[in-house]
């Protein structure tokens, strides 16, 4: 099974929480005003966080 890696660039994140509010698996959160992965196991691979982020701070990778 492919493993997923979610990378969040702290410098690009503006803390708007769009990814957090819209993650269907509730796998993301905010910590000190920046998006963080709370539980990667909850990720359902929808790539929504990556596409909704206005600053391009999130990238979701699949590792074979
Ligand atoms: S890819 Fe989808 S399920 Fe996974 S962390 Fe992003 S918004 Fe949540």
PDB file of N, CA and C and ligand atoms in Angstrom:
ATOM      1  N   UNK A   1       0.836  -1.197   0.000  1.00  0.00           N
ATOM      2  CA  UNK A   1       0.000   0.000   0.000  1.00  0.00           C
ATOM      3  C   UNK A   1       0.873   1.251   0.000  1.00  0.00           C
ATOM      4  N   UNK A   2       0.484   2.218  -0.787  1.00  0.00           N
ATOM      5  CA  UNK A   2       1.270   3.448  -0.868  1.00  0.00           C
ATOM      6  C   UNK A   2       1.158   4.241   0.429  1.00  0.00           C
ATOM      7  N   UNK A   3       2.291   4.810   0.827  1.00  0.00           N
ATOM      8  CA  UNK A   3       2.305   5.648   2.018  1.00  0.00           C
ATOM      9  C   UNK A   3       2.134   7.099   1.602  1.00  0.00           C
ATOM     10  N   UNK A   4       1.506   7.864   2.452  1.00  0.00           N
ATOM     11  CA  UNK A   4       1.252   9.248   2.117  1.00  0.00           C
ATOM     12  C   UNK A   4       2.113  10.169   2.978  1.00  0.00           C
ATOM     13  N   UNK A   5       2.610  11.192   2.353  1.00  0.00           N
ATOM     14  CA  UNK A   5       3.401  12.181   3.092  1.00  0.00           C
ATOM     15  C   UNK A   5       2.763  13.543   2.844  1.00  0.00           C
ATOM     16  N   UNK A   6       2.432  14.228   3.917  1.00  0.00           N
ATOM     17  CA  UNK A   6       1.830  15.558   3.803  1.00  0.00           C
ATOM     18  C   UNK A   6       2.856  16.566   4.298  1.00  0.00           C
ATOM     19  N   UNK A   7       3.287  17.433   3.409  1.00  0.00           N
ATOM     20  CA  UNK A   7       4.270  18.439   3.784  1.00  0.00           C
ATOM     21  C   UNK A   7       3.613  19.812   3.834  1.00  0.00           C
ATOM     22  N   UNK A   8       3.858  20.525   4.916  1.00  0.00           N
ATOM     23  CA  UNK A   8       3.310  21.876   5.069  1.00  0.00           C
ATOM     24  C   UNK A   8       4.475  22.848   5.264  1.00  0.00           C
ATOM     25  N   UNK A   9       4.547  23.821   4.362  1.00  0.00           N
ATOM     26  CA  UNK A   9       5.608  24.822   4.432  1.00  0.00           C
ATOM     27  C   UNK A   9       5.171  25.938   5.386  1.00  0.00           C
ATOM     28  N   UNK A  10       5.808  25.975   6.542  1.00  0.00           N
ATOM     29  CA  UNK A  10       5.457  26.949   7.583  1.00  0.00           C
ATOM     30  C   UNK A  10       5.597  28.389   7.120  1.00  0.00           C
ATOM     31  N   UNK A  11       6.550  28.620   6.251  1.00  0.00           N
ATOM     32  CA  UNK A  11       6.781  29.989   5.785  1.00  0.00           C
ATOM     33  C   UNK A  11       5.656  30.448   4.868  1.00  0.00           C
ATOM     34  N   UNK A  12       5.080  29.505   4.118  1.00  0.00           N
ATOM     35  CA  UNK A  12       4.004  29.870   3.185  1.00  0.00           C
ATOM     36  C   UNK A  12       2.635  29.871   3.862  1.00  0.00           C
ATOM     37  N   UNK A  13       2.464  29.050   4.910  1.00  0.00           N
ATOM     38  CA  UNK A  13       1.158  28.937   5.565  1.00  0.00           C
ATOM     39  C   UNK A  13       0.751  30.274   6.183  1.00  0.00           C
ATOM     40  N   UNK A  14      -0.468  30.739   5.853  1.00  0.00           N
ATOM     41  CA  UNK A  14      -0.946  32.004   6.424  1.00  0.00           C
ATOM     42  C   UNK A  14      -1.930  31.765   7.577  1.00  0.00           C
ATOM     43  N   UNK A  15      -2.132  30.496   7.928  1.00  0.00           N
ATOM     44  CA  UNK A  15      -2.947  30.174   9.097  1.00  0.00           C
ATOM     45  C   UNK A  15      -4.431  30.403   8.924  1.00  0.00           C
ATOM     46  N   UNK A  16      -4.903  30.455   7.687  1.00  0.00           N
ATOM     47  CA  UNK A  16      -6.334  30.724   7.483  1.00  0.00           C
ATOM     48  C   UNK A  16      -7.219  29.544   7.877  1.00  0.00           C
ATOM     49  N   UNK A  17      -6.636  28.362   8.002  1.00  0.00           N
ATOM     50  CA  UNK A  17      -7.376  27.196   8.480  1.00  0.00           C
ATOM     51  C   UNK A  17      -8.309  26.565   7.458  1.00  0.00           C
ATOM     52  N   UNK A  18      -8.198  26.957   6.215  1.00  0.00           N
ATOM     53  CA  UNK A  18      -9.076  26.383   5.188  1.00  0.00           C
ATOM     54  C   UNK A  18      -8.886  24.877   5.081  1.00  0.00           C
ATOM     55  N   UNK A  19      -7.646  24.445   5.122  1.00  0.00           N
ATOM     56  CA  UNK A  19      -7.362  23.010   5.029  1.00  0.00           C
ATOM     57  C   UNK A  19      -7.928  22.279   6.244  1.00  0.00           C
ATOM     58  N   UNK A  20      -7.762  22.875   7.410  1.00  0.00           N
ATOM     59  CA  UNK A  20      -8.238  22.255   8.645  1.00  0.00           C
ATOM     60  C   UNK A  20      -9.760  22.094   8.613  1.00  0.00           C
ATOM     61  N   UNK A  21     -10.443  23.167   8.223  1.00  0.00           N
ATOM     62  CA  UNK A  21     -11.910  23.152   8.218  1.00  0.00           C
ATOM     63  C   UNK A  21     -12.483  22.216   7.162  1.00  0.00           C
ATOM     64  N   UNK A  22     -11.737  21.986   6.102  1.00  0.00           N
ATOM     65  CA  UNK A  22     -12.293  21.225   4.972  1.00  0.00           C
ATOM     66  C   UNK A  22     -11.736  19.819   4.819  1.00  0.00           C
ATOM     67  N   UNK A  23     -10.832  19.425   5.685  1.00  0.00           N
ATOM     68  CA  UNK A  23     -10.305  18.059   5.606  1.00  0.00           C
ATOM     69  C   UNK A  23     -11.390  17.076   6.043  1.00  0.00           C
ATOM     70  N   UNK A  24     -11.853  16.201   5.151  1.00  0.00           N
ATOM     71  CA  UNK A  24     -12.922  15.275   5.510  1.00  0.00           C
ATOM     72  C   UNK A  24     -12.526  14.297   6.608  1.00  0.00           C
ATOM     73  N   UNK A  25     -11.233  14.005   6.713  1.00  0.00           N
ATOM     74  CA  UNK A  25     -10.786  13.055   7.724  1.00  0.00           C
ATOM     75  C   UNK A  25     -10.432  13.715   9.050  1.00  0.00           C
ATOM     76  N   UNK A  26     -10.500  15.050   9.104  1.00  0.00           N
ATOM     77  CA  UNK A  26     -10.115  15.812  10.302  1.00  0.00           C
ATOM     78  C   UNK A  26      -8.703  15.447  10.744  1.00  0.00           C
ATOM     79  N   UNK A  27      -7.821  15.353   9.762  1.00  0.00           N
ATOM     80  CA  UNK A  27      -6.446  14.972  10.062  1.00  0.00           C
ATOM     81  C   UNK A  27      -5.499  16.145  10.222  1.00  0.00           C
ATOM     82  N   UNK A  28      -6.019  17.362  10.034  1.00  0.00           N
ATOM     83  CA  UNK A  28      -5.161  18.543  10.125  1.00  0.00           C
ATOM     84  C   UNK A  28      -5.620  19.438  11.271  1.00  0.00           C
ATOM     85  N   UNK A  29      -4.706  20.248  11.772  1.00  0.00           N
ATOM     86  CA  UNK A  29      -5.059  21.172  12.844  1.00  0.00           C
ATOM     87  C   UNK A  29      -4.219  22.430  12.749  1.00  0.00           C
ATOM     88  N   UNK A  30      -4.467  23.362  13.637  1.00  0.00           N
ATOM     89  CA  UNK A  30      -3.672  24.582  13.703  1.00  0.00           C
ATOM     90  C   UNK A  30      -2.883  24.586  14.998  1.00  0.00           C
ATOM     91  N   UNK A  31      -1.603  24.924  14.891  1.00  0.00           N
ATOM     92  CA  UNK A  31      -0.771  25.035  16.084  1.00  0.00           C
ATOM     93  C   UNK A  31       0.022  26.325  15.969  1.00  0.00           C
ATOM     94  N   UNK A  32      -0.171  27.179  16.937  1.00  0.00           N
ATOM     95  CA  UNK A  32       0.502  28.483  16.935  1.00  0.00           C
ATOM     96  C   UNK A  32       0.320  29.199  15.606  1.00  0.00           C
ATOM     97  N   UNK A  33      -0.906  29.109  15.081  1.00  0.00           N
ATOM     98  CA  UNK A  33      -1.241  29.863  13.876  1.00  0.00           C
ATOM     99  C   UNK A  33      -0.771  29.254  12.573  1.00  0.00           C
ATOM    100  N   UNK A  34      -0.301  28.012  12.626  1.00  0.00           N
ATOM    101  CA  UNK A  34       0.160  27.335  11.416  1.00  0.00           C
ATOM    102  C   UNK A  34      -0.506  25.966  11.303  1.00  0.00           C
ATOM    103  N   UNK A  35      -0.759  25.555  10.059  1.00  0.00           N
ATOM    104  CA  UNK A  35      -1.366  24.244   9.836  1.00  0.00           C
ATOM    105  C   UNK A  35      -0.369  23.132  10.154  1.00  0.00           C
ATOM    106  N   UNK A  36      -0.863  22.101  10.804  1.00  0.00           N
ATOM    107  CA  UNK A  36      -0.030  20.944  11.125  1.00  0.00           C
ATOM    108  C   UNK A  36      -0.825  19.661  10.857  1.00  0.00           C
ATOM    109  N   UNK A  37      -0.108  18.583  10.632  1.00  0.00           N
ATOM    110  CA  UNK A  37      -0.755  17.284  10.502  1.00  0.00           C
ATOM    111  C   UNK A  37      -0.979  16.741  11.905  1.00  0.00           C
ATOM    112  N   UNK A  38      -2.237  16.521  12.242  1.00  0.00           N
ATOM    113  CA  UNK A  38      -2.577  16.004  13.580  1.00  0.00           C
ATOM    114  C   UNK A  38      -2.510  14.480  13.571  1.00  0.00           C
ATOM    115  N   UNK A  39      -3.067  13.895  12.536  1.00  0.00           N
ATOM    116  CA  UNK A  39      -3.068  12.442  12.421  1.00  0.00           C
ATOM    117  C   UNK A  39      -3.100  12.045  10.949  1.00  0.00           C
ATOM    118  N   UNK A  40      -1.936  11.704  10.433  1.00  0.00           N
ATOM    119  CA  UNK A  40      -1.810  11.340   9.023  1.00  0.00           C
ATOM    120  C   UNK A  40      -2.596  10.096   8.657  1.00  0.00           C
ATOM    121  N   UNK A  41      -2.890   9.264   9.671  1.00  0.00           N
ATOM    122  CA  UNK A  41      -3.646   8.032   9.412  1.00  0.00           C
ATOM    123  C   UNK A  41      -5.083   8.325   8.989  1.00  0.00           C
ATOM    124  N   UNK A  42      -5.542   9.515   9.316  1.00  0.00           N
ATOM    125  CA  UNK A  42      -6.920   9.871   8.968  1.00  0.00           C
ATOM    126  C   UNK A  42      -7.042  10.393   7.547  1.00  0.00           C
ATOM    127  N   UNK A  43      -5.928  10.568   6.903  1.00  0.00           N
ATOM    128  CA  UNK A  43      -5.949  11.132   5.547  1.00  0.00           C
ATOM    129  C   UNK A  43      -6.576  10.152   4.570  1.00  0.00           C
ATOM    130  N   UNK A  44      -7.557  10.651   3.850  1.00  0.00           N
ATOM    131  CA  UNK A  44      -8.251   9.821   2.876  1.00  0.00           C
ATOM    132  C   UNK A  44      -7.795  10.067   1.446  1.00  0.00           C
ATOM    133  N   UNK A  45      -6.661  10.755   1.307  1.00  0.00           N
ATOM    134  CA  UNK A  45      -6.048  10.970  -0.009  1.00  0.00           C
ATOM    135  C   UNK A  45      -6.946  11.732  -0.983  1.00  0.00           C
ATOM    136  N   UNK A  46      -7.640  12.733  -0.484  1.00  0.00           N
ATOM    137  CA  UNK A  46      -8.513  13.488  -1.384  1.00  0.00           C
ATOM    138  C   UNK A  46      -7.774  14.652  -2.040  1.00  0.00           C
ATOM    139  N   UNK A  47      -6.652  15.029  -1.473  1.00  0.00           N
ATOM    140  CA  UNK A  47      -5.826  16.135  -1.997  1.00  0.00           C
ATOM    141  C   UNK A  47      -6.533  17.484  -1.920  1.00  0.00           C
ATOM    142  N   UNK A  48      -7.588  17.549  -1.147  1.00  0.00           N
ATOM    143  CA  UNK A  48      -8.338  18.796  -1.060  1.00  0.00           C
ATOM    144  C   UNK A  48      -7.510  19.893  -0.406  1.00  0.00           C
ATOM    145  N   UNK A  49      -6.776  19.537   0.645  1.00  0.00           N
ATOM    146  CA  UNK A  49      -5.975  20.542   1.346  1.00  0.00           C
ATOM    147  C   UNK A  49      -4.975  21.184   0.399  1.00  0.00           C
ATOM    148  N   UNK A  50      -4.374  20.347  -0.435  1.00  0.00           N
ATOM    149  CA  UNK A  50      -3.387  20.862  -1.384  1.00  0.00           C
ATOM    150  C   UNK A  50      -4.034  21.816  -2.381  1.00  0.00           C
ATOM    151  N   UNK A  51      -5.214  21.467  -2.852  1.00  0.00           N
ATOM    152  CA  UNK A  51      -5.846  22.282  -3.886  1.00  0.00           C
ATOM    153  C   UNK A  51      -6.502  23.539  -3.316  1.00  0.00           C
ATOM    154  N   UNK A  52      -6.931  23.504  -2.060  1.00  0.00           N
ATOM    155  CA  UNK A  52      -7.643  24.660  -1.505  1.00  0.00           C
ATOM    156  C   UNK A  52      -6.682  25.708  -0.937  1.00  0.00           C
ATOM    157  N   UNK A  53      -5.483  25.333  -0.610  1.00  0.00           N
ATOM    158  CA  UNK A  53      -4.553  26.276   0.040  1.00  0.00           C
ATOM    159  C   UNK A  53      -4.194  27.417  -0.918  1.00  0.00           C
ATOM    160  N   UNK A  54      -4.506  28.660  -0.529  1.00  0.00           N
ATOM    161  CA  UNK A  54      -4.279  29.783  -1.432  1.00  0.00           C
ATOM    162  C   UNK A  54      -2.807  30.145  -1.606  1.00  0.00           C
ATOM    163  N   UNK A  55      -1.959  29.675  -0.697  1.00  0.00           N
ATOM    164  CA  UNK A  55      -0.542  30.032  -0.817  1.00  0.00           C
ATOM    165  C   UNK A  55       0.316  28.854  -1.296  1.00  0.00           C
ATOM    166  N   UNK A  56      -0.317  27.723  -1.564  1.00  0.00           N
ATOM    167  CA  UNK A  56       0.435  26.561  -2.049  1.00  0.00           C
ATOM    168  C   UNK A  56       1.362  25.976  -0.996  1.00  0.00           C
ATOM    169  N   UNK A  57       0.945  26.076   0.276  1.00  0.00           N
ATOM    170  CA  UNK A  57       1.823  25.636   1.364  1.00  0.00           C
ATOM    171  C   UNK A  57       1.789  24.124   1.592  1.00  0.00           C
ATOM    172  N   UNK A  58       0.767  23.444   1.039  1.00  0.00           N
ATOM    173  CA  UNK A  58       0.610  22.011   1.336  1.00  0.00           C
ATOM    174  C   UNK A  58       0.858  21.171   0.094  1.00  0.00           C
ATOM    175  N   UNK A  59       1.639  20.134   0.285  1.00  0.00           N
ATOM    176  CA  UNK A  59       1.835  19.166  -0.790  1.00  0.00           C
ATOM    177  C   UNK A  59       1.629  17.766  -0.234  1.00  0.00           C
ATOM    178  N   UNK A  60       0.841  16.988  -0.946  1.00  0.00           N
ATOM    179  CA  UNK A  60       0.567  15.609  -0.552  1.00  0.00           C
ATOM    180  C   UNK A  60       1.263  14.697  -1.557  1.00  0.00           C
ATOM    181  N   UNK A  61       2.126  13.857  -1.033  1.00  0.00           N
ATOM    182  CA  UNK A  61       2.892  12.947  -1.889  1.00  0.00           C
ATOM    183  C   UNK A  61       2.530  11.507  -1.572  1.00  0.00           C
ATOM    184  N   UNK A  62       2.561  10.710  -2.589  1.00  0.00           N
ATOM    185  CA  UNK A  62       2.400   9.276  -2.389  1.00  0.00           C
ATOM    186  C   UNK A  62       3.759   8.627  -2.530  1.00  0.00           C
ATOM    187  N   UNK A  63       4.121   7.854  -1.530  1.00  0.00           N
ATOM    188  CA  UNK A  63       5.406   7.156  -1.598  1.00  0.00           C
ATOM    189  C   UNK A  63       5.123   5.684  -1.824  1.00  0.00           C
ATOM    190  N   UNK A  64       5.660   5.152  -2.895  1.00  0.00           N
ATOM    191  CA  UNK A  64       5.406   3.735  -3.213  1.00  0.00           C
ATOM    192  C   UNK A  64       6.167   2.835  -2.266  1.00  0.00           C
TER     193      UNK A  64
HETATM  194  S1  LIG B   1      -5.547  14.954   1.366  1.00  0.00           S
HETATM  195 FE1  LIG B   1      -7.708  15.230   2.051  1.00  0.00          FE
HETATM  196  S2  LIG B   1      -7.960  13.773   3.754  1.00  0.00           S
HETATM  197 FE2  LIG B   1      -5.753  14.017   3.387  1.00  0.00          FE
HETATM  198  S3  LIG B   1      -5.088  15.632   4.849  1.00  0.00           S
HETATM  199 FE3  LIG B   1      -5.573  16.633   2.866  1.00  0.00          FE
HETATM  200  S4  LIG B   1      -7.729  17.273   3.036  1.00  0.00           S
HETATM  201 FE4  LIG B   1      -7.344  15.740   4.647  1.00  0.00          FE
END
